[in-house]
């Protein structure tokens, strides 16, 4: 049954057990579930200073897992893992849990002791720590392993044939994926996984041998070594990895993604803490519209019930242990724990074939203030309970998969079969599992294809190439047309890319490329972001071909075609700044000291820089054009001081800007402004909280330096520092999604995409004569997809934002060039097509600040 109330009701409903009979006496109110006490509307505030931990970008290993030498082997593989140096500061030690440096030795030992265990390195974390994948299965010869690979490929690539082959499921070992510790300060998933691996490795029970003859169990022992060691939720770059799956900005996420592509699990668990009683998905509505939800819920719900039973069988009680009974949001709550955005591991896994996937939140909190303040014995008592519960969830899941081995594999095959056949989305019958009601029904309409055009119809060939590469990295099939073709009433040139939606992983293609839905009317409150769209936010033109025939002579794409070019001739060269890669190319040139000018949204370099231009054109895939003249405002490498969130710092550095993180504390400690051209403020810097000396130093900087701000913190800074004449108006704090925008003719937005991303949107009114509107929210209801309701008093809604200025620029009376963003152009490194707006703000601000105010 479902309680007709939101969020907090999940906890109360812990008293409503599997029988569905209400227990007379409600248990004491445990903590309300929040997905790990994560990001509220003020998500960026706490991240101030987090950026200081972020180190320089590293090359990302782990991309070639599938092609690594030695992948074509049997089992066991017996790789001896390098053992890291002992780190006495590892945060797991206090809890009596295994420190990161202890994992490799344990796995090496288990590989020595058992022929069922194989450990591999799938990549490295941001901070350079090895990521371990353990496969537990009965020994396989190389030939047997190859046969398993062939079956896996057939399930994906010939699902109709695989469905007809009755022997196939019998021969196939069901793959199951267990992900430990993706949030670094939710440690016990790792320890539970190690316990289960050891049990399976050493058990003499014939049932274990039989299990391992029918399954392959994959364990990502710690998905986040950086966070495990440091005791942080995020990785070393300050990213929440469990928000990164549609972006894959972090190496740990790319490694997990590749594991799921390569192993194609039928079921997966993501092991988290802390919610008491233990939270076991499936989720409340809204449900992701691109899942084959009938196949999913009929596996995920019974597995959830089995996990619940296994946890209850451990015998922990509220009275004796402080452990409340498990809760299943799908059953026990109306809203507030949804599976709408595929940014979470278990919400991404179904697109790679999982028909049961679950977040598990074990109950006993040991992080945050508990970690600091509780006695060590109490922390260890709690951690031990969490390990027990997480291990029970893992055992219940592999037992569940084993118990319905043939059917669960058949259900995965059916997911891919429907996709490859291009069948319409199936409406899930009400009551397909108990409690599945109209509120659970979410569907989409799959188009016939998406076309990413070549030629003049493409906004940015560079952005198109990045999007194609991203789709391919997700195992979405893309073809490149060898000849012109017609689709949806248009003619497309050769070289255009086509995503034919008749493909096994069409759900993943669609969830990234469709515009999404405005779900504000259907849902009161969402857990995290509600709107995203690679087609609308990544800077490339993507056409939707809704129906009709599709005849394209194409070749499968494994990597997008090169896009870099430099025109022949002798004159100066222009590079329009319309894509993140153009920003990188410009910053590369500037850091080499190439002479350059800023000229209305483009950077112009002299003829003498032609060789350097060729190099960056090749390196970043950017296309230079002939410049009409070499005129413009001189531009040198922009030195940025930034009080920003970790994701923004990462993105600014990724774009090639030299960034010094600052904060109120850093400025109050005495900051040398002589190396700064532009200050960026979105988080962790309050003008009002600066002491007199720091304020005087900042004011002196503002006489000759530019400012770019975002959000409430940025707007407050603008007001307090007396920069632009503008009143910042806050939209509802939890509003987020993709919005339609109209670009003005300023230096920043220019020909930016017609969509932007917002989270806690803002707009600007009462603009002074010095202020230019760079970008406005579209008239009408600007939200394309996401969740944006007005506040209870009617303010802060889409209608209030419609037509209002979303991004403004201007020169203040001291001459500083200032840009204020009410949108979120760098959000979690996701909206790639919006990054150039920030870069252009920085270039413009750096170039014109200090010049006469008439030069806008
Ligand atoms: Zn978590």
mmCIF file of C-alpha atoms and ligand atoms in Angstrom, residues 36 183 186 233 272-273 361, ligand 1:
data_model
loop_
_atom_site.group_PDB
_atom_site.id
_atom_site.type_symbol
_atom_site.label_atom_id
_atom_site.label_comp_id
_atom_site.label_asym_id
_atom_site.label_seq_id
_atom_site.Cartn_x
_atom_site.Cartn_y
_atom_site.Cartn_z
ATOM 1 C CA UNK A 36 22.136 10.860 1.472
ATOM 2 C CA UNK A 183 29.699 7.954 -1.779
ATOM 3 C CA UNK A 186 29.163 5.693 3.204
ATOM 4 C CA UNK A 233 30.863 11.999 -0.134
ATOM 5 C CA UNK A 272 24.667 3.595 0.320
ATOM 6 C CA UNK A 273 23.938 4.975 3.777
ATOM 7 C CA UNK A 361 20.570 2.894 2.219
HETATM 8 ZN ZN1 LIG B 1 24.940 7.686 -0.902
#
